[in-house]
Short mmCIF file of C-alpha atoms in Angstrom, two decimals:
data_model
loop_
_atom_site.label_atom_id
_atom_site.label_comp_id
_atom_site.label_asym_id
_atom_site.label_seq_id
_atom_site.Cartn_x
_atom_site.Cartn_y
_atom_site.Cartn_z
CA MET A 1 13.30 41.44 0.13
CA ALA A 2 11.87 39.59 -2.67
CA LEU A 3 12.22 35.85 -3.38
CA GLU A 4 15.17 35.34 -5.42
CA LEU A 5 15.70 32.43 -7.86
CA TYR A 6 19.14 31.75 -9.23
CA LEU A 7 18.63 30.21 -12.72
CA ASP A 8 20.39 29.31 -15.99
CA LEU A 9 17.63 28.33 -18.50
CA PHE A 10 20.17 26.02 -20.24
CA SER A 11 19.67 23.91 -17.30
CA GLN A 12 16.65 21.54 -17.14
CA PRO A 13 15.82 21.85 -13.45
CA CYS A 14 16.02 25.63 -13.70
CA ARG A 15 13.26 25.52 -16.49
CA SER A 16 10.88 23.44 -14.17
CA VAL A 17 11.33 25.87 -11.41
CA TYR A 18 10.92 28.83 -13.79
CA ILE A 19 7.75 27.51 -15.36
CA PHE A 20 6.28 26.46 -11.97
CA ALA A 21 6.84 29.85 -10.42
CA LYS A 22 5.61 31.78 -13.51
CA LYS A 23 2.65 29.63 -14.01
CA ASN A 24 1.51 30.01 -10.53
CA ASN A 25 2.06 33.92 -10.57
CA ILE A 26 4.75 33.70 -7.89
CA SER A 27 6.75 37.02 -7.96
CA PHE A 28 10.57 36.52 -7.90
CA ASP A 29 13.74 38.31 -8.72
CA PHE A 30 15.40 36.23 -11.57
CA LYS A 31 18.90 36.15 -10.78
CA LYS A 32 20.65 34.90 -14.04
CA LEU A 33 23.67 32.69 -13.59
CA SER A 34 25.78 31.62 -16.42
CA LEU A 35 26.86 28.08 -15.98
CA LEU A 36 29.20 28.10 -19.12
CA ASP A 37 30.93 31.13 -17.67
CA GLY A 38 31.37 29.14 -14.40
CA GLN A 39 29.51 31.58 -12.30
CA GLN A 40 28.39 28.85 -9.89
CA TYR A 41 31.88 28.72 -8.55
CA GLY A 42 31.98 32.42 -7.57
CA GLU A 43 32.28 33.63 -4.08
CA ASP A 44 28.86 35.37 -3.98
CA PHE A 45 26.99 32.15 -5.15
CA GLY A 46 28.86 30.08 -2.63
CA LYS A 47 26.97 31.96 0.10
CA ILE A 48 23.71 31.01 -1.47
CA SER A 49 24.58 27.44 -2.08
CA LEU A 50 27.61 25.29 -1.31
CA ILE A 51 26.28 22.66 -3.58
CA ARG A 52 27.20 25.15 -6.42
CA LYS A 53 24.34 24.16 -8.73
CA VAL A 54 21.32 25.72 -10.10
CA PRO A 55 18.51 26.36 -9.54
CA ALA A 56 18.80 28.04 -6.09
CA LEU A 57 16.38 29.91 -4.12
CA ARG A 58 16.89 32.63 -1.49
CA ASP A 59 13.75 33.67 0.50
CA GLY A 60 14.84 36.30 3.13
CA ASP A 61 17.68 34.37 4.99
CA PHE A 62 16.51 30.91 3.88
CA CYS A 63 18.53 29.42 1.08
CA LEU A 64 17.56 26.21 -0.70
CA ALA A 65 18.83 24.16 -3.62
CA GLU A 66 17.54 21.31 -5.62
CA SER A 67 14.73 22.01 -8.16
CA ILE A 68 12.33 19.37 -6.50
CA ALA A 69 12.83 20.78 -3.01
CA ILE A 70 12.44 24.22 -4.26
CA MET A 71 8.99 23.55 -6.23
CA LEU A 72 7.69 21.59 -3.11
CA TYR A 73 8.62 24.68 -0.92
CA LEU A 74 6.91 27.17 -3.35
CA ALA A 75 3.88 24.74 -3.62
CA GLU A 76 3.42 24.78 0.02
CA LYS A 77 4.30 28.33 0.76
CA PHE A 78 2.04 29.79 -2.07
CA LYS A 79 -0.72 27.18 -1.67
CA THR A 80 -0.56 26.27 -5.44
CA PRO A 81 -3.41 24.21 -7.03
CA ASP A 82 -3.71 20.70 -5.76
CA PHE A 83 -3.06 18.94 -9.04
CA TRP A 84 0.65 20.07 -9.09
CA TYR A 85 1.38 17.90 -5.88
CA PRO A 86 -1.91 15.98 -5.21
CA ALA A 87 -2.90 15.53 -1.52
CA ASP A 88 -4.44 12.13 -2.50
CA LEU A 89 -2.18 9.39 -1.15
CA GLN A 90 -1.76 7.15 -4.31
CA GLN A 91 -1.52 9.95 -6.67
CA ARG A 92 0.93 11.87 -4.58
CA ALA A 93 3.00 8.49 -4.48
CA ARG A 94 2.81 8.32 -8.29
CA VAL A 95 4.36 11.67 -8.51
CA ASN A 96 7.08 11.06 -5.90
CA GLU A 97 7.84 7.81 -7.63
CA TYR A 98 8.68 9.68 -10.83
CA LEU A 99 10.59 12.46 -9.07
CA SER A 100 12.76 10.03 -7.45
CA TRP A 101 13.32 7.64 -10.35
CA GLN A 102 14.11 10.34 -12.90
CA HIS A 103 17.36 11.56 -11.34
CA THR A 104 19.46 8.55 -12.44
CA ALA A 105 17.36 7.81 -15.51
CA ILE A 106 15.95 10.35 -17.87
CA ARG A 107 17.85 13.18 -16.41
CA MET A 108 21.10 11.43 -16.47
CA HIS A 109 20.72 9.89 -19.92
CA GLY A 110 19.31 13.05 -21.37
CA SER A 111 22.12 15.33 -19.96
CA LYS A 112 24.73 12.86 -21.23
CA ILE A 113 23.43 12.93 -24.76
CA PHE A 114 23.13 16.77 -24.59
CA TRP A 115 26.85 17.07 -23.51
CA LEU A 116 27.88 14.69 -26.15
CA ARG A 117 26.05 16.01 -29.01
CA VAL A 118 25.73 19.81 -28.30
CA MET A 119 28.92 20.29 -26.46
CA GLY A 120 30.73 18.38 -29.27
CA VAL A 121 32.63 15.94 -27.18
CA GLU A 122 34.30 13.43 -29.42
CA ILE A 123 33.55 9.93 -28.27
CA PRO A 124 33.76 6.38 -29.72
CA GLU A 125 30.73 5.18 -31.65
CA ASP A 126 30.05 2.38 -29.18
CA LYS A 127 29.91 4.70 -26.35
CA MET A 128 27.60 7.04 -28.03
CA ASN A 129 25.27 4.02 -29.07
CA ALA A 130 25.29 2.91 -25.52
CA ALA A 131 24.19 6.29 -24.24
CA LEU A 132 21.41 6.34 -26.85
CA ASP A 133 20.33 2.93 -25.78
CA ASP A 134 20.07 4.17 -22.11
CA LEU A 135 18.00 6.97 -23.13
CA ASN A 136 15.70 4.98 -25.25
CA SER A 137 15.33 2.58 -22.37
CA SER A 138 14.17 5.44 -20.06
CA LEU A 139 11.78 6.87 -22.59
CA LYS A 140 10.37 3.38 -23.02
CA LEU A 141 9.67 3.27 -19.22
CA VAL A 142 8.12 6.73 -19.27
CA GLU A 143 5.63 5.50 -21.87
CA GLU A 144 4.93 2.08 -20.69
CA LYS A 145 5.22 2.35 -16.81
CA PHE A 146 4.67 6.01 -16.03
CA LEU A 147 2.20 7.11 -18.52
CA GLN A 148 0.42 3.81 -19.64
CA ASP A 149 -3.06 4.88 -20.78
CA ARG A 150 -3.15 7.91 -18.39
CA PRO A 151 -3.25 11.45 -19.91
CA PHE A 152 -0.55 12.53 -17.42
CA ILE A 153 1.79 10.73 -15.03
CA ALA A 154 -0.45 10.97 -11.93
CA GLY A 155 -3.80 10.77 -13.67
CA ASP A 156 -5.90 13.23 -15.51
CA GLN A 157 -4.20 16.46 -14.74
CA ILE A 158 -0.62 17.72 -14.95
CA SER A 159 1.74 17.48 -11.98
CA LEU A 160 5.26 18.21 -11.08
CA ALA A 161 6.13 14.89 -12.35
CA ASP A 162 5.20 15.97 -15.96
CA LEU A 163 6.91 19.19 -15.63
CA VAL A 164 10.13 17.69 -14.35
CA ALA A 165 9.87 15.14 -17.12
CA ILE A 166 9.27 17.49 -20.07
CA VAL A 167 12.14 19.85 -19.24
CA GLU A 168 14.61 16.68 -19.21
CA ILE A 169 13.15 15.43 -22.55
CA MET A 170 13.35 18.84 -24.08
CA GLN A 171 17.14 18.94 -23.50
CA VAL A 172 17.58 16.20 -26.22
CA SER A 173 14.95 17.87 -28.47
CA GLY A 174 16.76 21.14 -29.34
CA PRO A 175 17.81 22.13 -32.82
CA ASN A 176 21.17 20.47 -32.69
CA VAL A 177 19.67 17.07 -32.00
CA PRO A 178 17.48 15.17 -34.28
CA ALA A 179 13.89 16.17 -33.95
CA VAL A 180 11.80 14.37 -31.28
CA THR A 181 8.21 13.32 -32.41
CA GLY A 182 6.15 13.33 -29.22
CA ILE A 183 8.51 11.41 -26.99
CA ARG A 184 9.56 8.88 -29.34
CA ILE A 185 13.10 8.98 -30.56
CA SER A 186 14.17 6.94 -33.61
CA VAL A 187 17.39 5.34 -32.66
CA PRO A 188 18.61 4.51 -36.26
CA THR A 189 18.16 8.23 -37.15
CA MET A 190 20.26 9.48 -34.10
CA ARG A 191 22.93 6.84 -34.63
CA GLY A 192 23.35 7.94 -38.17
CA ALA A 193 23.54 11.64 -37.43
CA ASN A 194 25.66 11.50 -34.23
CA THR A 195 28.97 9.75 -34.67
CA ARG A 196 31.98 11.65 -35.51
CA SER A 197 34.34 8.56 -35.94
CA MET B 1 -3.81 -8.87 2.14
CA ALA B 2 -0.94 -7.67 4.08
CA LEU B 3 1.31 -4.77 2.96
CA GLU B 4 4.23 -6.41 1.06
CA LEU B 5 7.73 -5.17 0.83
CA TYR B 6 10.08 -6.49 -1.76
CA LEU B 7 13.56 -6.18 -0.39
CA ASP B 8 17.18 -7.33 -0.61
CA LEU B 9 18.99 -5.89 2.30
CA PHE B 10 22.31 -5.76 0.26
CA SER B 11 20.60 -2.50 -1.29
CA GLN B 12 20.79 0.66 0.44
CA PRO B 13 17.36 1.76 -0.38
CA CYS B 14 16.00 -1.54 0.87
CA ARG B 15 17.58 -0.89 4.09
CA SER B 16 16.09 2.63 4.67
CA VAL B 17 12.60 1.23 3.98
CA TYR B 18 13.11 -1.79 6.17
CA ILE B 19 14.26 0.39 9.07
CA PHE B 20 11.53 2.97 8.68
CA ALA B 21 8.81 0.32 8.60
CA LYS B 22 10.22 -1.63 11.56
CA LYS B 23 10.90 1.49 13.58
CA ASN B 24 7.30 2.74 13.05
CA ASN B 25 5.85 -0.72 13.91
CA ILE B 26 4.34 -1.13 10.46
CA SER B 27 3.36 -4.62 9.79
CA PHE B 28 4.52 -6.07 6.41
CA ASP B 29 5.30 -9.22 4.61
CA PHE B 30 8.91 -9.45 3.92
CA LYS B 31 9.39 -10.59 0.39
CA LYS B 32 13.02 -11.57 -0.07
CA LEU B 33 14.36 -10.70 -3.46
CA SER B 34 17.98 -11.70 -4.36
CA LEU B 35 19.59 -9.13 -6.72
CA LEU B 36 22.67 -11.14 -7.23
CA ASP B 37 20.51 -14.01 -8.41
CA GLY B 38 18.91 -11.77 -10.88
CA GLN B 39 15.42 -12.21 -9.36
CA GLN B 40 14.43 -8.54 -10.25
CA TYR B 41 14.20 -9.68 -13.93
CA GLY B 42 11.72 -12.48 -13.17
CA GLU B 43 8.13 -12.59 -14.69
CA ASP B 44 6.42 -12.25 -11.36
CA PHE B 45 8.50 -9.21 -10.13
CA GLY B 46 7.74 -7.61 -13.43
CA LYS B 47 4.08 -7.36 -12.39
CA ILE B 48 5.14 -5.54 -9.07
CA SER B 49 7.35 -3.11 -10.67
CA LEU B 50 8.42 -2.62 -14.47
CA ILE B 51 11.35 -0.53 -13.28
CA ARG B 52 12.74 -3.86 -11.91
CA LYS B 53 14.34 -2.45 -9.02
CA VAL B 54 14.11 -2.83 -5.25
CA PRO B 55 12.64 -1.79 -2.85
CA ALA B 56 9.09 -2.25 -4.09
CA LEU B 57 5.82 -2.12 -2.15
CA ARG B 58 2.40 -3.73 -2.81
CA ASP B 59 -0.41 -2.50 -0.84
CA GLY B 60 -3.65 -4.22 -2.06
CA ASP B 61 -3.67 -3.68 -5.75
CA PHE B 62 -1.35 -0.51 -5.38
CA CYS B 63 2.28 -1.10 -6.34
CA LEU B 64 5.06 1.39 -5.78
CA ALA B 65 8.77 1.61 -6.41
CA GLU B 66 11.50 4.15 -5.30
CA SER B 67 12.49 4.01 -1.60
CA ILE B 68 11.75 7.78 -1.11
CA ALA B 69 8.06 7.47 -2.51
CA ILE B 70 7.50 4.41 -0.51
CA MET B 71 8.71 5.95 2.78
CA LEU B 72 6.56 9.22 2.17
CA TYR B 73 3.59 6.95 1.33
CA LEU B 74 4.02 4.84 4.54
CA ALA B 75 4.71 8.04 6.57
CA GLU B 76 1.34 9.59 5.40
CA LYS B 77 -0.70 6.36 5.43
CA PHE B 78 0.41 5.24 8.87
CA LYS B 79 0.80 8.89 10.41
CA THR B 80 4.35 8.35 11.57
CA PRO B 81 5.74 10.90 14.06
CA ASP B 82 6.35 14.42 12.60
CA PHE B 83 10.22 14.45 12.77
CA TRP B 84 10.49 11.94 10.12
CA TYR B 85 9.22 14.32 7.56
CA PRO B 86 8.50 17.65 9.42
CA ALA B 87 5.44 19.67 8.53
CA ASP B 88 7.43 22.90 9.26
CA LEU B 89 8.09 24.41 5.77
CA GLN B 90 11.73 25.04 6.11
CA GLN B 91 12.71 21.84 7.90
CA ARG B 92 10.81 19.86 5.28
CA ALA B 93 12.74 21.74 2.60
CA ARG B 94 16.03 20.74 4.17
CA VAL B 95 14.90 17.08 4.14
CA ASN B 96 13.73 17.39 0.58
CA GLU B 97 16.96 19.15 -0.52
CA TYR B 98 19.00 16.20 0.78
CA LEU B 99 16.78 13.49 -0.52
CA SER B 100 16.96 14.95 -4.03
CA TRP B 101 20.74 15.73 -3.99
CA GLN B 102 21.91 12.40 -2.74
CA HIS B 103 20.65 10.37 -5.70
CA THR B 104 23.54 11.47 -7.96
CA ALA B 105 26.08 12.13 -5.11
CA ILE B 106 26.36 9.95 -2.06
CA ARG B 107 24.26 7.26 -3.42
CA MET B 108 26.05 7.11 -6.74
CA HIS B 109 29.58 7.25 -5.33
CA GLY B 110 29.22 4.91 -2.54
CA SER B 111 27.51 2.28 -4.97
CA GLU B 112 30.51 2.86 -7.33
CA ILE B 113 33.07 2.06 -4.50
CA PHE B 114 31.11 -1.02 -3.69
CA CYS B 115 30.86 -2.24 -7.25
CA LEU B 116 34.52 -1.47 -8.10
CA ARG B 117 35.89 -3.33 -5.03
CA LEU B 118 33.72 -6.25 -4.88
CA MET B 119 31.99 -6.95 -8.07
CA ILE B 120 34.71 -6.21 -10.69
CA PRO B 121 37.55 -8.60 -9.29
CA LYS B 122 34.79 -11.26 -8.97
CA VAL B 123 32.76 -10.81 -12.13
CA MET B 124 35.47 -9.55 -14.37
CA GLY B 125 38.31 -11.60 -12.89
CA VAL B 126 40.67 -8.50 -13.03
CA GLU B 127 42.40 -6.30 -10.55
CA ILE B 128 40.33 -3.18 -9.58
CA PRO B 129 41.41 -0.46 -11.99
CA GLU B 130 43.36 1.98 -9.83
CA ASP B 131 42.69 5.18 -11.69
CA LYS B 132 38.95 4.52 -11.52
CA MET B 133 39.08 3.65 -7.88
CA ASN B 134 40.93 6.74 -7.05
CA ALA B 135 38.47 8.85 -9.04
CA ALA B 136 35.61 7.10 -7.25
CA LEU B 137 37.30 7.79 -3.83
CA ASP B 138 37.69 11.43 -4.70
CA ASP B 139 33.97 11.76 -5.63
CA LEU B 140 32.90 10.09 -2.46
CA ASN B 141 35.17 12.28 -0.40
CA SER B 142 33.63 15.41 -2.08
CA SER B 143 30.16 14.12 -1.34
CA LEU B 144 31.15 13.28 2.39
CA LYS B 145 32.63 16.85 2.66
CA LEU B 146 29.41 18.43 1.52
CA VAL B 147 27.39 16.23 4.01
CA GLU B 148 29.56 17.57 6.86
CA GLU B 149 30.00 21.10 5.83
CA LYS B 150 26.55 21.91 4.16
CA PHE B 151 24.04 19.39 5.07
CA LEU B 152 24.96 18.90 8.77
CA GLN B 153 27.02 21.95 9.68
CA ASP B 154 26.67 22.37 13.45
CA ARG B 155 23.34 20.65 13.57
CA PRO B 156 22.80 17.24 15.36
CA PHE B 157 20.84 15.98 12.28
CA ILE B 158 20.23 17.37 8.73
CA ALA B 159 16.96 18.92 9.46
CA GLY B 160 17.77 20.19 12.91
CA ASP B 161 17.43 18.48 16.43
CA GLN B 162 15.90 15.35 15.44
CA ILE B 163 16.37 12.54 13.00
CA SER B 164 14.43 12.57 9.64
CA LEU B 165 14.18 10.62 6.40
CA ALA B 166 17.35 12.48 5.20
CA ASP B 167 19.57 11.13 7.94
CA LEU B 168 18.07 7.49 7.40
CA VAL B 169 18.57 7.68 3.64
CA ALA B 170 22.11 9.11 4.20
CA ILE B 171 23.25 6.43 6.79
CA VAL B 172 22.22 3.35 4.74
CA GLU B 173 24.14 4.83 1.69
CA ILE B 174 27.22 5.69 3.64
CA MET B 175 27.34 2.22 5.00
CA GLN B 176 27.67 0.67 1.55
CA PRO B 177 31.34 1.58 0.94
CA VAL B 178 31.90 0.54 4.58
CA GLY B 179 30.66 -2.86 3.67
CA ALA B 180 33.12 -2.85 0.66
CA GLY B 181 36.00 -2.39 3.23
CA VAL B 182 36.42 1.43 2.98
CA ASP B 183 36.10 2.91 6.50
CA VAL B 184 34.73 6.41 5.58
CA PHE B 185 34.25 7.18 9.40
CA GLU B 186 37.96 7.07 9.99
CA GLY B 187 39.38 10.47 10.34
CA ARG B 188 35.79 12.03 10.21
CA PRO B 189 35.01 12.67 13.82
CA LYS B 190 32.09 14.87 12.80
CA LEU B 191 30.57 12.22 10.69
CA SER B 192 31.17 9.53 13.19
CA ALA B 193 29.39 11.42 16.05
CA TRP B 194 26.35 11.91 13.58
CA ARG B 195 26.35 8.23 12.81
CA ASP B 196 26.31 7.41 16.50
CA ARG B 197 23.36 9.77 16.98
CA VAL B 198 21.58 8.22 13.96
CA GLN B 199 22.27 4.74 15.33
CA GLU B 200 20.92 5.66 18.71
CA ALA B 201 17.70 7.19 17.28
CA ILE B 202 17.04 4.09 15.19
CA GLY B 203 18.07 1.63 17.83
CA LYS B 204 21.36 -0.27 17.67
CA GLU B 205 19.63 -3.65 17.41
CA LEU B 206 17.57 -2.56 14.37
CA PHE B 207 20.41 -0.74 12.78
CA ASP B 208 22.67 -3.79 13.17
CA GLU B 209 20.00 -6.16 11.96
CA ALA B 210 19.49 -4.26 8.75
CA HIS B 211 23.17 -3.97 8.22
CA GLN B 212 24.36 -7.38 8.92
CA TYR B 213 24.47 -8.58 5.19
CA ILE B 214 26.29 -5.56 3.91
CA LEU B 215 28.82 -5.80 6.49
CA GLY B 216 29.40 -9.36 5.65
CA ALA B 217 29.52 -8.49 1.91
CA GLN B 218 33.23 -9.00 1.47
CA GLU B 219 33.03 -12.61 2.71
CA SER B 220 29.88 -13.52 0.87
CA VAL B 221 30.95 -12.16 -2.57
CA LYS B 222 34.19 -14.13 -2.01
CA SER B 223 32.27 -17.31 -1.71
CA MET B 224 29.86 -16.72 -4.66
CA ASP B 225 30.07 -18.74 -7.81
CA SER B 226 31.50 -16.16 -10.37
CA SER B 227 30.22 -18.00 -13.29
CA LYS B 228 26.79 -17.34 -12.04
CA MET B 229 27.34 -13.73 -11.86
CA GLN B 230 28.39 -13.29 -15.64
CA VAL B 231 24.95 -11.73 -16.18
CA PHE B 232 26.41 -8.52 -14.52
CA LYS B 233 29.29 -8.37 -16.95
CA PRO B 234 27.75 -6.14 -19.64
CA LYS B 235 26.57 -3.68 -16.99
CA ILE B 236 29.89 -3.42 -15.32
CA LEU B 237 31.74 -2.92 -18.62
CA ARG B 238 29.36 -0.24 -19.61
CA LEU B 239 29.61 1.51 -16.35
CA PHE B 240 33.16 1.13 -15.38
CA MET B 241 35.37 0.01 -18.27
#
């Protein structure tokens, strides 16, 4: 049985897994799952993952959730090039540091903005501004601490850290959200465009 | 220069790093940092970590934040026993899966309970908002249910027969609401049995040493000067009110 990846490309972590697998020529069965249709709550998907989130992997009788765990599994199993998750102690630590930090930073703040803006949830202006402030603080740290003067987060080459970062940042860069130049968002522009009060 | 670990044992991820280093006999300089005194915002600490959170590590001129990154770094550098982060592909995946999931589940919900029960009354001077507390308890209960039904199932530990970083990270987070007076182990025999196994694997003395501050949190927060804690007001307002 082929490797199966349960994905909805609306979801940031599904995109990182998809890109990683495709880029590394890892064959898989694309099992499309629609979050907006609530398919993650179906009985069948419950057998794959009780966490009921995407992405999820099934490799024979081994099931796995969480994009970072999935990519590390694929990286090891398919012996992907070193730069994705460098063996060098300090470079790997830099990647791990980003992968850990981002869950409650960029990922959280970007998702919130996405839901508020694209899903059209009406909220008070001050709460929207607070959400934008959080996102801007995260982006500031990406530039000033995680990148600094390096081409990529871990150094000279792309790694899982950059891949996970870009898919999250792209969530707030779609056509319904004011355009992002590089990774710099203009807060006044977003403030003016967003509020529905 | 010795390895430095910047820690505040009120903080869950600081406890996991502390226990891991001590258990594996890794020498380090314990650099105490008090979060409640706002020391993470000081100029000196900014040179260690711009993220301004604990734990943080300094090894020569290499600085690192994030407990998981720190423990993986120490595990590799000091070649700790395999069971902490098994080389076996599927076992390692199980550990990684838990370590990833927990950030926005147990960690978040346990922290929320702690903040709602101890910080809000002290800093904001108001009663704990009941609806928010109930919602937080529901979230915590859902997370604990998943720990039992998906992450543990019928295994002694998350990755199998032996303790790993996953159990260590789990236990320090689950102890946080306990420190706030919410006994999450009551009525959960499976979780309690797992906790006993984890305590035994870590060593009761080390476990108790790491948790003495958080278990005394209700008393210590009570005796704190709330006027000095007003710096937390904006964050609490934003997160909970």
